[in-house]
mmCIF file of N, CA and C in Angstrom:
data_model
loop_
_atom_site.group_PDB
_atom_site.id
_atom_site.type_symbol
_atom_site.label_atom_id
_atom_site.label_comp_id
_atom_site.label_asym_id
_atom_site.label_seq_id
_atom_site.Cartn_x
_atom_site.Cartn_y
_atom_site.Cartn_z
ATOM 1 N N MET A 1 104.474 8.092 131.619
ATOM 2 C CA MET A 1 104.946 9.656 131.269
ATOM 3 C C MET A 1 104.101 10.729 132.167
ATOM 4 N N LYS A 2 103.149 10.694 132.634
ATOM 5 C CA LYS A 2 102.106 11.357 133.308
ATOM 6 C C LYS A 2 102.790 11.296 134.756
ATOM 7 N N ASP A 3 103.272 10.415 135.210
ATOM 8 C CA ASP A 3 103.752 10.601 136.787
ATOM 9 C C ASP A 3 105.161 11.076 136.639
ATOM 10 N N ALA A 4 105.572 10.889 135.452
ATOM 11 C CA ALA A 4 107.401 11.554 135.619
ATOM 12 C C ALA A 4 106.839 13.183 135.353
ATOM 13 N N LEU A 5 105.868 13.758 134.705
ATOM 14 C CA LEU A 5 105.551 14.940 134.617
ATOM 15 C C LEU A 5 105.239 15.503 136.172
ATOM 16 N N ILE A 6 104.603 15.001 136.672
ATOM 17 C CA ILE A 6 103.737 15.204 138.060
ATOM 18 C C ILE A 6 105.229 15.364 138.887
ATOM 19 N N LYS A 7 106.227 14.381 138.954
ATOM 20 C CA LYS A 7 107.174 14.440 139.684
ATOM 21 C C LYS A 7 108.328 15.530 139.316
ATOM 22 N N ALA A 8 108.408 15.869 138.047
ATOM 23 C CA ALA A 8 109.344 17.060 137.916
ATOM 24 C C ALA A 8 108.501 18.196 138.048
ATOM 25 N N ALA A 9 107.027 18.365 138.100
ATOM 26 C CA ALA A 9 106.472 19.606 138.471
ATOM 27 C C ALA A 9 106.675 19.802 140.136
ATOM 28 N N MET A 10 106.635 18.722 140.824
ATOM 29 C CA MET A 10 106.866 18.767 142.266
ATOM 30 C C MET A 10 108.194 19.161 142.508
ATOM 31 N N VAL A 11 109.340 18.577 141.776
ATOM 32 C CA VAL A 11 110.569 19.090 142.105
ATOM 33 C C VAL A 11 110.670 20.415 141.794
ATOM 34 N N VAL A 12 110.043 21.197 140.932
ATOM 35 C CA VAL A 12 110.131 22.777 140.573
ATOM 36 C C VAL A 12 109.509 23.392 141.722
ATOM 37 N N VAL A 13 108.353 23.000 142.041
ATOM 38 C CA VAL A 13 107.312 23.419 143.068
ATOM 39 C C VAL A 13 108.303 23.486 144.393
ATOM 40 N N ALA A 14 108.707 22.608 144.758
ATOM 41 C CA ALA A 14 109.836 22.561 146.069
ATOM 42 C C ALA A 14 110.979 23.475 145.817
ATOM 43 N N ALA A 15 111.443 23.489 144.733
ATOM 44 C CA ALA A 15 112.542 24.303 144.572
ATOM 45 C C ALA A 15 112.281 25.576 144.600
ATOM 46 N N LEU A 16 111.177 26.112 144.014
ATOM 47 C CA LEU A 16 110.654 27.526 144.059
ATOM 48 C C LEU A 16 110.046 27.682 145.598
ATOM 49 N N ALA A 17 109.547 27.087 146.165
ATOM 50 C CA ALA A 17 109.379 27.246 147.366
ATOM 51 C C ALA A 17 110.548 27.587 148.480
ATOM 52 N N ALA A 18 111.699 26.760 148.162
ATOM 53 C CA ALA A 18 112.861 26.820 149.220
ATOM 54 C C ALA A 18 113.558 28.287 148.658
ATOM 55 N N GLY A 19 113.440 28.597 147.778
ATOM 56 C CA GLY A 19 114.150 29.904 147.127
ATOM 57 C C GLY A 19 113.273 30.925 147.521
ATOM 58 N N ALA A 20 112.067 30.774 147.770
ATOM 59 C CA ALA A 20 110.975 32.132 147.946
ATOM 60 C C ALA A 20 111.137 32.327 149.740
ATOM 61 N N SER A 21 111.611 31.280 150.500
ATOM 62 C CA SER A 21 111.702 31.337 151.665
ATOM 63 C C SER A 21 112.963 31.589 152.282
ATOM 64 N N ALA A 22 113.952 31.438 151.431
ATOM 65 C CA ALA A 22 115.456 32.016 151.831
ATOM 66 C C ALA A 22 115.700 33.546 151.555
ATOM 67 N N PRO A 23 115.962 34.152 152.574
ATOM 68 C CA PRO A 23 116.203 35.863 151.880
ATOM 69 C C PRO A 23 117.211 35.787 151.013
ATOM 70 N N SER A 24 117.294 36.770 150.165
ATOM 71 C CA SER A 24 118.305 37.196 149.154
ATOM 72 C C SER A 24 119.395 37.752 149.732
ATOM 73 N N ARG A 25 120.623 37.793 148.878
ATOM 74 C CA ARG A 25 121.918 38.476 149.448
ATOM 75 C C ARG A 25 121.294 39.894 149.700
ATOM 76 N N ALA A 26 120.784 40.498 148.592
ATOM 77 C CA ALA A 26 120.254 41.809 148.772
ATOM 78 C C ALA A 26 119.638 42.156 150.184
ATOM 79 N N GLN A 27 118.665 41.309 150.522
ATOM 80 C CA GLN A 27 117.978 41.580 151.637
ATOM 81 C C GLN A 27 119.095 41.509 153.033
ATOM 82 N N ASP A 28 119.886 40.551 152.842
ATOM 83 C CA ASP A 28 120.589 40.265 154.005
ATOM 84 C C ASP A 28 121.645 41.123 154.066
ATOM 85 N N ALA A 29 121.934 41.959 152.985
ATOM 86 C CA ALA A 29 122.905 43.089 153.003
ATOM 87 C C ALA A 29 122.392 44.480 153.426
ATOM 88 N N ALA A 30 120.801 44.521 153.239
ATOM 89 C CA ALA A 30 120.136 45.703 153.626
ATOM 90 C C ALA A 30 119.700 45.534 155.211
ATOM 91 N N ALA A 31 119.886 44.296 156.019
ATOM 92 C CA ALA A 31 119.291 44.237 157.063
ATOM 93 C C ALA A 31 120.011 45.142 158.255
ATOM 94 N N PRO A 32 121.383 45.189 157.841
ATOM 95 C CA PRO A 32 122.244 46.084 158.881
ATOM 96 C C PRO A 32 121.861 47.307 158.733
ATOM 97 N N ALA A 33 122.122 47.855 157.773
ATOM 98 C CA ALA A 33 121.586 49.393 157.295
ATOM 99 C C ALA A 33 120.288 49.780 157.871
ATOM 100 N N GLU A 34 119.155 48.727 157.738
ATOM 101 C CA GLU A 34 117.816 49.213 158.062
ATOM 102 C C GLU A 34 117.810 49.163 159.792
ATOM 103 N N GLY A 35 118.614 48.271 160.134
ATOM 104 C CA GLY A 35 118.581 48.222 161.718
ATOM 105 C C GLY A 35 119.327 49.516 162.415
ATOM 106 N N LYS A 36 120.384 49.760 161.726
ATOM 107 C CA LYS A 36 120.914 51.128 162.030
ATOM 108 C C LYS A 36 119.919 52.181 161.987
ATOM 109 N N ALA A 37 119.323 52.416 160.824
ATOM 110 C CA ALA A 37 118.604 53.465 160.659
ATOM 111 C C ALA A 37 117.562 53.659 161.576
ATOM 112 N N LEU A 38 116.802 52.247 161.934
ATOM 113 C CA LEU A 38 115.618 52.106 163.138
ATOM 114 C C LEU A 38 116.457 52.351 164.372
ATOM 115 N N PHE A 39 117.485 51.694 164.533
ATOM 116 C CA PHE A 39 117.953 52.223 165.951
ATOM 117 C C PHE A 39 118.084 53.690 166.026
ATOM 118 N N LEU A 40 118.880 54.458 165.149
ATOM 119 C CA LEU A 40 119.052 55.856 165.253
ATOM 120 C C LEU A 40 117.806 56.618 165.448
ATOM 121 N N LYS A 41 116.948 55.982 164.587
ATOM 122 C CA LYS A 41 115.381 57.073 164.954
ATOM 123 C C LYS A 41 114.805 56.609 166.232
ATOM 124 N N ASN A 42 114.975 55.613 166.761
ATOM 125 C CA ASN A 42 114.013 55.116 167.972
ATOM 126 C C ASN A 42 114.716 54.888 169.361
ATOM 127 N N CYS A 43 115.986 54.544 169.124
ATOM 128 C CA CYS A 43 116.736 54.294 170.262
ATOM 129 C C CYS A 43 117.888 55.248 171.020
ATOM 130 N N ALA A 44 118.422 55.863 169.839
ATOM 131 C CA ALA A 44 119.764 56.527 169.979
ATOM 132 C C ALA A 44 119.815 57.638 170.883
ATOM 133 N N ALA A 45 118.507 58.097 170.946
ATOM 134 C CA ALA A 45 118.465 59.734 171.818
ATOM 135 C C ALA A 45 118.726 59.213 173.157
ATOM 136 N N CYS A 46 118.267 58.235 173.725
ATOM 137 C CA CYS A 46 118.737 57.798 174.972
ATOM 138 C C CYS A 46 119.923 56.699 175.252
ATOM 139 N N HIS A 47 120.043 55.723 174.206
ATOM 140 C CA HIS A 47 121.123 54.894 174.395
ATOM 141 C C HIS A 47 122.621 54.984 173.408
ATOM 142 N N GLN A 48 122.339 56.436 172.902
ATOM 143 C CA GLN A 48 123.230 57.020 171.933
ATOM 144 C C GLN A 48 123.659 56.115 170.702
ATOM 145 N N ALA A 49 124.073 57.056 169.611
ATOM 146 C CA ALA A 49 124.538 56.223 168.493
ATOM 147 C C ALA A 49 125.711 54.886 168.635
ATOM 148 N N SER A 50 126.345 55.556 169.478
ATOM 149 C CA SER A 50 127.427 54.367 169.927
ATOM 150 C C SER A 50 127.339 53.339 170.816
ATOM 151 N N GLY A 51 125.926 53.376 171.412
ATOM 152 C CA GLY A 51 125.421 52.257 172.045
ATOM 153 C C GLY A 51 125.987 52.200 173.713
ATOM 154 N N LYS A 52 126.552 53.302 173.874
ATOM 155 C CA LYS A 52 127.400 53.643 175.206
ATOM 156 C C LYS A 52 126.430 54.208 176.153
ATOM 157 N N GLY A 53 125.220 54.259 175.897
ATOM 158 C CA GLY A 53 124.299 54.885 177.016
ATOM 159 C C GLY A 53 124.803 56.138 177.467
ATOM 160 N N ILE A 54 124.008 56.734 178.716
ATOM 161 C CA ILE A 54 124.305 57.578 179.153
ATOM 162 C C ILE A 54 124.552 57.160 180.866
ATOM 163 N N PRO A 55 125.692 57.255 181.244
ATOM 164 C CA PRO A 55 125.693 56.692 182.827
ATOM 165 C C PRO A 55 124.875 57.367 183.712
ATOM 166 N N GLY A 56 124.224 56.478 184.462
ATOM 167 C CA GLY A 56 123.338 56.829 185.742
ATOM 168 C C GLY A 56 121.876 56.984 184.748
ATOM 169 N N ALA A 57 121.640 57.213 183.581
ATOM 170 C CA ALA A 57 120.506 57.479 183.199
ATOM 171 C C ALA A 57 119.925 56.622 182.042
ATOM 172 N N PHE A 58 120.786 56.291 181.317
ATOM 173 C CA PHE A 58 120.314 55.172 179.989
ATOM 174 C C PHE A 58 121.437 54.021 180.078
ATOM 175 N N PRO A 59 121.120 52.969 180.034
ATOM 176 C CA PRO A 59 122.239 51.698 180.066
ATOM 177 C C PRO A 59 122.944 51.614 178.588
ATOM 178 N N ALA A 60 124.307 51.514 179.101
ATOM 179 C CA ALA A 60 124.957 51.058 177.632
ATOM 180 C C ALA A 60 124.479 49.585 176.471
ATOM 181 N N LEU A 61 124.409 49.754 175.783
ATOM 182 C CA LEU A 61 124.058 48.537 175.254
ATOM 183 C C LEU A 61 125.150 47.763 174.713
ATOM 184 N N ALA A 62 126.233 48.620 174.147
ATOM 185 C CA ALA A 62 127.633 47.867 174.225
ATOM 186 C C ALA A 62 128.060 47.238 174.906
ATOM 187 N N GLY A 63 128.407 45.898 174.793
ATOM 188 C CA GLY A 63 129.147 45.022 175.786
ATOM 189 C C GLY A 63 128.116 44.602 176.536
ATOM 190 N N ASN A 64 126.765 44.638 176.536
ATOM 191 C CA ASN A 64 125.844 44.422 177.523
ATOM 192 C C ASN A 64 125.466 42.974 177.404
ATOM 193 N N SER A 65 125.697 42.227 178.746
ATOM 194 C CA SER A 65 125.411 40.818 178.743
ATOM 195 C C SER A 65 124.136 40.614 178.527
ATOM 196 N N PHE A 66 122.983 41.250 178.997
ATOM 197 C CA PHE A 66 121.615 41.150 178.674
ATOM 198 C C PHE A 66 121.302 41.334 177.772
ATOM 199 N N VAL A 67 121.735 42.257 176.935
ATOM 200 C CA VAL A 67 121.534 42.406 175.307
ATOM 201 C C VAL A 67 121.979 41.177 174.717
ATOM 202 N N GLN A 68 123.110 40.659 175.049
ATOM 203 C CA GLN A 68 123.708 39.421 174.112
ATOM 204 C C GLN A 68 122.997 38.286 174.920
ATOM 205 N N GLY A 69 122.174 37.909 175.919
ATOM 206 C CA GLY A 69 121.517 36.958 176.253
ATOM 207 C C GLY A 69 120.321 36.357 175.621
ATOM 208 N N LYS A 70 119.620 35.874 176.255
ATOM 209 C CA LYS A 70 118.233 35.365 175.362
ATOM 210 C C LYS A 70 117.452 36.408 174.726
ATOM 211 N N GLY A 71 117.218 36.048 173.486
ATOM 212 C CA GLY A 71 116.438 37.035 172.787
ATOM 213 C C GLY A 71 115.343 37.390 173.013
ATOM 214 N N ALA A 72 114.518 36.601 173.718
ATOM 215 C CA ALA A 72 113.034 36.817 174.013
ATOM 216 C C ALA A 72 113.141 37.539 175.214
ATOM 217 N N GLU A 73 114.068 37.385 176.196
ATOM 218 C CA GLU A 73 114.300 38.292 177.383
ATOM 219 C C GLU A 73 114.222 40.034 176.876
ATOM 220 N N VAL A 74 115.486 39.887 175.685
ATOM 221 C CA VAL A 74 115.467 41.443 175.404
ATOM 222 C C VAL A 74 114.428 41.847 174.588
ATOM 223 N N ALA A 75 113.702 41.025 173.824
ATOM 224 C CA ALA A 75 112.699 41.742 173.170
ATOM 225 C C ALA A 75 111.270 41.869 173.960
ATOM 226 N N THR A 76 111.194 41.253 175.158
ATOM 227 C CA THR A 76 110.317 41.461 176.282
ATOM 228 C C THR A 76 110.409 42.972 176.467
ATOM 229 N N VAL A 77 111.503 43.667 176.715
ATOM 230 C CA VAL A 77 111.647 44.901 177.208
ATOM 231 C C VAL A 77 111.270 45.863 176.054
ATOM 232 N N LEU A 78 111.247 45.429 175.022
ATOM 233 C CA LEU A 78 110.549 46.388 173.969
ATOM 234 C C LEU A 78 109.125 46.206 173.681
ATOM 235 N N LEU A 79 108.655 45.151 173.945
ATOM 236 C CA LEU A 79 107.307 44.807 174.078
ATOM 237 C C LEU A 79 106.505 45.186 175.089
ATOM 238 N N LYS A 80 107.141 45.237 176.180
ATOM 239 C CA LYS A 80 106.611 45.449 177.523
ATOM 240 C C LYS A 80 107.195 46.750 178.232
ATOM 241 N N GLY A 81 108.188 47.199 177.998
ATOM 242 C CA GLY A 81 108.763 48.547 178.652
ATOM 243 C C GLY A 81 109.268 47.591 179.880
ATOM 244 N N ARG A 82 110.479 48.193 180.706
ATOM 245 C CA ARG A 82 110.927 47.944 181.823
ATOM 246 C C ARG A 82 111.661 49.328 182.372
ATOM 247 N N GLY A 83 111.466 49.335 183.793
ATOM 248 C CA GLY A 83 112.043 50.669 184.523
ATOM 249 C C GLY A 83 111.486 51.840 183.883
ATOM 250 N N GLY A 84 112.416 52.581 183.483
ATOM 251 C CA GLY A 84 111.957 54.119 182.772
ATOM 252 C C GLY A 84 111.899 53.893 181.456
ATOM 253 N N MET A 85 112.217 52.639 180.623
ATOM 254 C CA MET A 85 111.863 52.432 179.215
ATOM 255 C C MET A 85 110.694 52.152 178.883
ATOM 256 N N PRO A 86 109.955 53.031 178.062
ATOM 257 C CA PRO A 86 108.956 52.583 177.525
ATOM 258 C C PRO A 86 108.639 51.326 176.408
ATOM 259 N N ASP A 87 107.277 50.926 176.515
ATOM 260 C CA ASP A 87 107.255 49.701 175.551
ATOM 261 C C ASP A 87 106.922 50.181 174.335
ATOM 262 N N PHE A 88 107.217 49.525 173.093
ATOM 263 C CA PHE A 88 107.185 50.069 171.693
ATOM 264 C C PHE A 88 106.558 49.240 170.921
ATOM 265 N N SER A 89 105.654 48.424 171.610
ATOM 266 C CA SER A 89 104.692 47.442 171.024
ATOM 267 C C SER A 89 103.710 48.092 170.385
ATOM 268 N N ASP A 90 103.037 49.185 170.247
ATOM 269 C CA ASP A 90 102.275 49.952 169.486
ATOM 270 C C ASP A 90 102.932 50.907 168.621
ATOM 271 N N SER A 91 104.164 51.005 168.728
ATOM 272 C CA SER A 91 104.834 51.999 167.598
ATOM 273 C C SER A 91 105.766 51.337 166.540
ATOM 274 N N LEU A 92 106.331 50.125 166.972
ATOM 275 C CA LEU A 92 107.167 49.407 166.199
ATOM 276 C C LEU A 92 106.535 47.769 165.730
ATOM 277 N N SER A 93 106.696 47.440 164.407
ATOM 278 C CA SER A 93 106.274 46.326 163.786
ATOM 279 C C SER A 93 107.136 45.169 164.422
ATOM 280 N N ASP A 94 106.872 44.105 164.271
ATOM 281 C CA ASP A 94 107.400 42.775 164.837
ATOM 282 C C ASP A 94 108.864 42.794 163.987
ATOM 283 N N HIS A 95 108.485 42.979 162.486
ATOM 284 C CA HIS A 95 110.091 43.151 161.774
ATOM 285 C C HIS A 95 110.954 44.329 162.306
ATOM 286 N N GLU A 96 110.387 45.596 162.585
ATOM 287 C CA GLU A 96 111.266 46.357 162.930
ATOM 288 C C GLU A 96 112.006 46.285 164.384
ATOM 289 N N ILE A 97 111.081 45.467 165.307
ATOM 290 C CA ILE A 97 111.944 45.269 166.676
ATOM 291 C C ILE A 97 112.894 44.025 166.233
ATOM 292 N N ALA A 98 112.341 43.300 165.374
ATOM 293 C CA ALA A 98 113.519 42.139 165.172
ATOM 294 C C ALA A 98 114.796 42.772 164.423
ATOM 295 N N THR A 99 114.539 43.703 163.609
ATOM 296 C CA THR A 99 115.516 44.223 163.124
ATOM 297 C C THR A 99 116.515 45.276 163.871
ATOM 298 N N ILE A 100 115.960 46.035 164.632
ATOM 299 C CA ILE A 100 116.735 46.837 165.890
ATOM 300 C C ILE A 100 117.515 45.900 166.814
ATOM 301 N N LEU A 101 116.774 44.858 167.088
ATOM 302 C CA LEU A 101 117.714 43.864 168.268
ATOM 303 C C LEU A 101 118.564 42.943 167.650
ATOM 304 N N SER A 102 118.215 42.823 166.138
ATOM 305 C CA SER A 102 119.536 41.983 165.645
ATOM 306 C C SER A 102 120.589 43.007 165.177
ATOM 307 N N PHE A 103 120.406 44.116 164.958
ATOM 308 C CA PHE A 103 121.460 45.060 164.947
ATOM 309 C C PHE A 103 122.322 45.387 166.362
ATOM 310 N N VAL A 104 121.308 45.843 167.307
ATOM 311 C CA VAL A 104 121.934 46.031 168.491
ATOM 312 C C VAL A 104 122.644 44.678 169.011
ATOM 313 N N ARG A 105 122.405 43.651 168.802
ATOM 314 C CA ARG A 105 122.904 42.243 169.157
ATOM 315 C C ARG A 105 124.283 41.907 168.495
ATOM 316 N N SER A 106 124.387 42.399 167.390
ATOM 317 C CA SER A 106 125.773 42.518 166.509
ATOM 318 C C SER A 106 126.502 43.369 166.474
ATOM 319 N N ASN A 107 126.431 44.310 166.979
ATOM 320 C CA ASN A 107 127.237 45.666 167.023
ATOM 321 C C ASN A 107 127.962 45.951 168.394
ATOM 322 N N TRP A 108 128.978 46.895 168.257
ATOM 323 C CA TRP A 108 129.599 47.223 169.559
ATOM 324 C C TRP A 108 130.495 46.169 170.316
ATOM 325 N N GLY A 109 130.634 45.375 169.702
ATOM 326 C CA GLY A 109 131.249 44.269 170.088
ATOM 327 C C GLY A 109 130.434 43.136 170.675
ATOM 328 N N ASN A 110 129.122 43.105 170.504
ATOM 329 C CA ASN A 110 128.221 42.155 171.034
ATOM 330 C C ASN A 110 128.099 41.206 169.785
ATOM 331 N N ARG A 111 128.322 39.931 170.324
ATOM 332 C CA ARG A 111 127.847 38.705 169.485
ATOM 333 C C ARG A 111 126.818 37.971 169.824
ATOM 334 N N ALA A 112 125.718 38.423 169.523
ATOM 335 C CA ALA A 112 124.436 37.447 169.889
ATOM 336 C C ALA A 112 123.783 37.061 168.502
ATOM 337 N N THR A 113 122.991 36.200 168.639
ATOM 338 C CA THR A 113 122.516 35.815 167.228
ATOM 339 C C THR A 113 121.147 36.779 167.143
ATOM 340 N N PRO A 114 120.997 36.910 165.867
ATOM 341 C CA PRO A 114 119.873 37.991 165.712
ATOM 342 C C PRO A 114 118.233 37.323 166.015
ATOM 343 N N LEU A 115 117.241 37.857 165.796
ATOM 344 C CA LEU A 115 115.774 37.506 166.286
ATOM 345 C C LEU A 115 115.338 37.856 164.885
ATOM 346 N N SER A 116 114.259 36.965 164.479
ATOM 347 C CA SER A 116 113.333 36.997 163.612
ATOM 348 C C SER A 116 112.000 37.758 163.722
ATOM 349 N N GLU A 117 111.363 38.064 162.637
ATOM 350 C CA GLU A 117 109.983 38.782 162.686
ATOM 351 C C GLU A 117 109.071 37.793 163.403
ATOM 352 N N SER A 118 109.255 36.337 163.026
ATOM 353 C CA SER A 118 108.474 35.417 163.673
ATOM 354 C C SER A 118 108.505 35.143 165.080
ATOM 355 N N GLU A 119 109.902 35.387 165.691
ATOM 356 C CA GLU A 119 110.060 35.328 167.064
ATOM 357 C C GLU A 119 109.126 36.216 167.772
ATOM 358 N N VAL A 120 109.695 37.314 167.373
ATOM 359 C CA VAL A 120 108.778 38.666 167.990
ATOM 360 C C VAL A 120 107.408 38.294 168.010
ATOM 361 N N LEU A 121 106.625 37.902 166.714
ATOM 362 C CA LEU A 121 105.211 38.036 166.888
ATOM 363 C C LEU A 121 104.974 36.731 167.939
ATOM 364 N N ALA A 122 105.582 35.539 167.786
ATOM 365 C CA ALA A 122 105.329 34.646 168.780
ATOM 366 C C ALA A 122 105.668 35.143 170.387
ATOM 367 N N LEU A 123 106.303 35.932 170.541
ATOM 368 C CA LEU A 123 106.606 36.557 171.949
ATOM 369 C C LEU A 123 105.349 37.307 172.231
ATOM 370 N N ARG A 124 105.037 37.891 171.280
ATOM 371 C CA ARG A 124 103.575 39.120 171.568
ATOM 372 C C ARG A 124 102.652 38.237 172.043
ATOM 373 N N ASP A 125 102.405 36.971 171.637
ATOM 374 C CA ASP A 125 101.224 36.185 171.751
ATOM 375 C C ASP A 125 101.666 35.596 173.095
ATOM 376 N N THR A 126 102.769 35.113 173.420
ATOM 377 C CA THR A 126 103.223 34.409 175.011
ATOM 378 C C THR A 126 103.014 35.480 175.798
ATOM 379 N N LEU A 127 103.023 36.962 175.586
ATOM 380 C CA LEU A 127 103.214 37.551 176.367
ATOM 381 C C LEU A 127 101.689 38.390 176.728
ATOM 382 N N GLN A 128 101.125 37.848 175.616
ATOM 383 C CA GLN A 128 99.467 38.528 175.605
ATOM 384 C C GLN A 128 99.568 39.827 175.060
ATOM 385 N N VAL A 129 100.547 40.415 174.412
ATOM 386 C CA VAL A 129 100.647 41.862 173.937
ATOM 387 C C VAL A 129 99.938 41.762 172.450
ATOM 388 N N ASP A 130 99.334 42.951 172.323
ATOM 389 C CA ASP A 130 98.466 43.029 171.045
ATOM 390 C C ASP A 130 99.247 43.074 169.964
ATOM 391 N N HIS A 131 98.866 42.416 168.753
ATOM 392 C CA HIS A 131 99.512 42.419 167.681
ATOM 393 C C HIS A 131 99.822 44.006 167.066
ATOM 394 N N PHE A 132 100.788 44.154 166.347
ATOM 395 C CA PHE A 132 100.780 45.511 165.835
ATOM 396 C C PHE A 132 99.894 45.765 164.704
ATOM 397 N N SER A 133 99.560 46.934 164.837
ATOM 398 C CA SER A 133 98.379 47.223 163.729
ATOM 399 C C SER A 133 99.177 48.670 163.200
ATOM 400 N N ASN A 134 99.424 48.906 161.989
ATOM 401 C CA ASN A 134 99.799 49.985 161.501
ATOM 402 C C ASN A 134 98.540 50.892 160.638
ATOM 403 N N GLY A 135 97.752 50.460 161.322
ATOM 404 C CA GLY A 135 96.453 51.364 160.590
ATOM 405 C C GLY A 135 96.322 52.416 161.212
ATOM 406 N N GLN A 136 95.205 53.266 160.926
ATOM 407 C CA GLN A 136 95.129 54.653 160.970
ATOM 408 C C GLN A 136 94.753 55.151 162.339
ATOM 409 N N MET A 137 94.592 54.074 163.653
ATOM 410 C CA MET A 137 94.443 54.137 164.924
ATOM 411 C C MET A 137 95.655 53.823 165.579
ATOM 412 N N SER A 138 96.724 53.330 164.905
ATOM 413 C CA SER A 138 97.814 52.813 165.676
ATOM 414 C C SER A 138 98.704 54.038 166.033
ATOM 415 N N ASN A 139 99.480 53.944 167.015
ATOM 416 C CA ASN A 139 100.366 55.013 167.667
ATOM 417 C C ASN A 139 101.749 54.842 166.663
ATOM 418 N N LYS A 140 101.771 54.521 165.802
ATOM 419 C CA LYS A 140 102.843 54.262 164.750
ATOM 420 C C LYS A 140 103.438 55.890 164.639
ATOM 421 N N HIS A 141 104.584 56.155 164.762
ATOM 422 C CA HIS A 141 105.073 57.535 164.465
ATOM 423 C C HIS A 141 106.005 57.387 163.077
#
């Protein structure tokens, strides 16, 4: 009887753990809206709300093969900057970077896989970029 109770408890714990790690439908539905809002706040001034950029000044993200390429390469641009683009490593969290890039990689005709917060965090470590700190001394706006 004791073994049966332990097995039953283990099944319940495993089911709860699996449910806790899977995003809810509400979170899935909120992600595109959050990504759009973060993009508009942080990126649209240069890349435009349409993702078409400003020719000769800021590249289009719409239909951009680099944006749709390897997620780590795209995230590196946000973490380290590139050309005239500043890095956002101090001003955007891993979650925010992943959310923005997932939005960009799936809009305006782009069809690329989303990025996760854990992928961005791992990339920070690989690139030796300081972890995001939303503390009093951070550059968060």
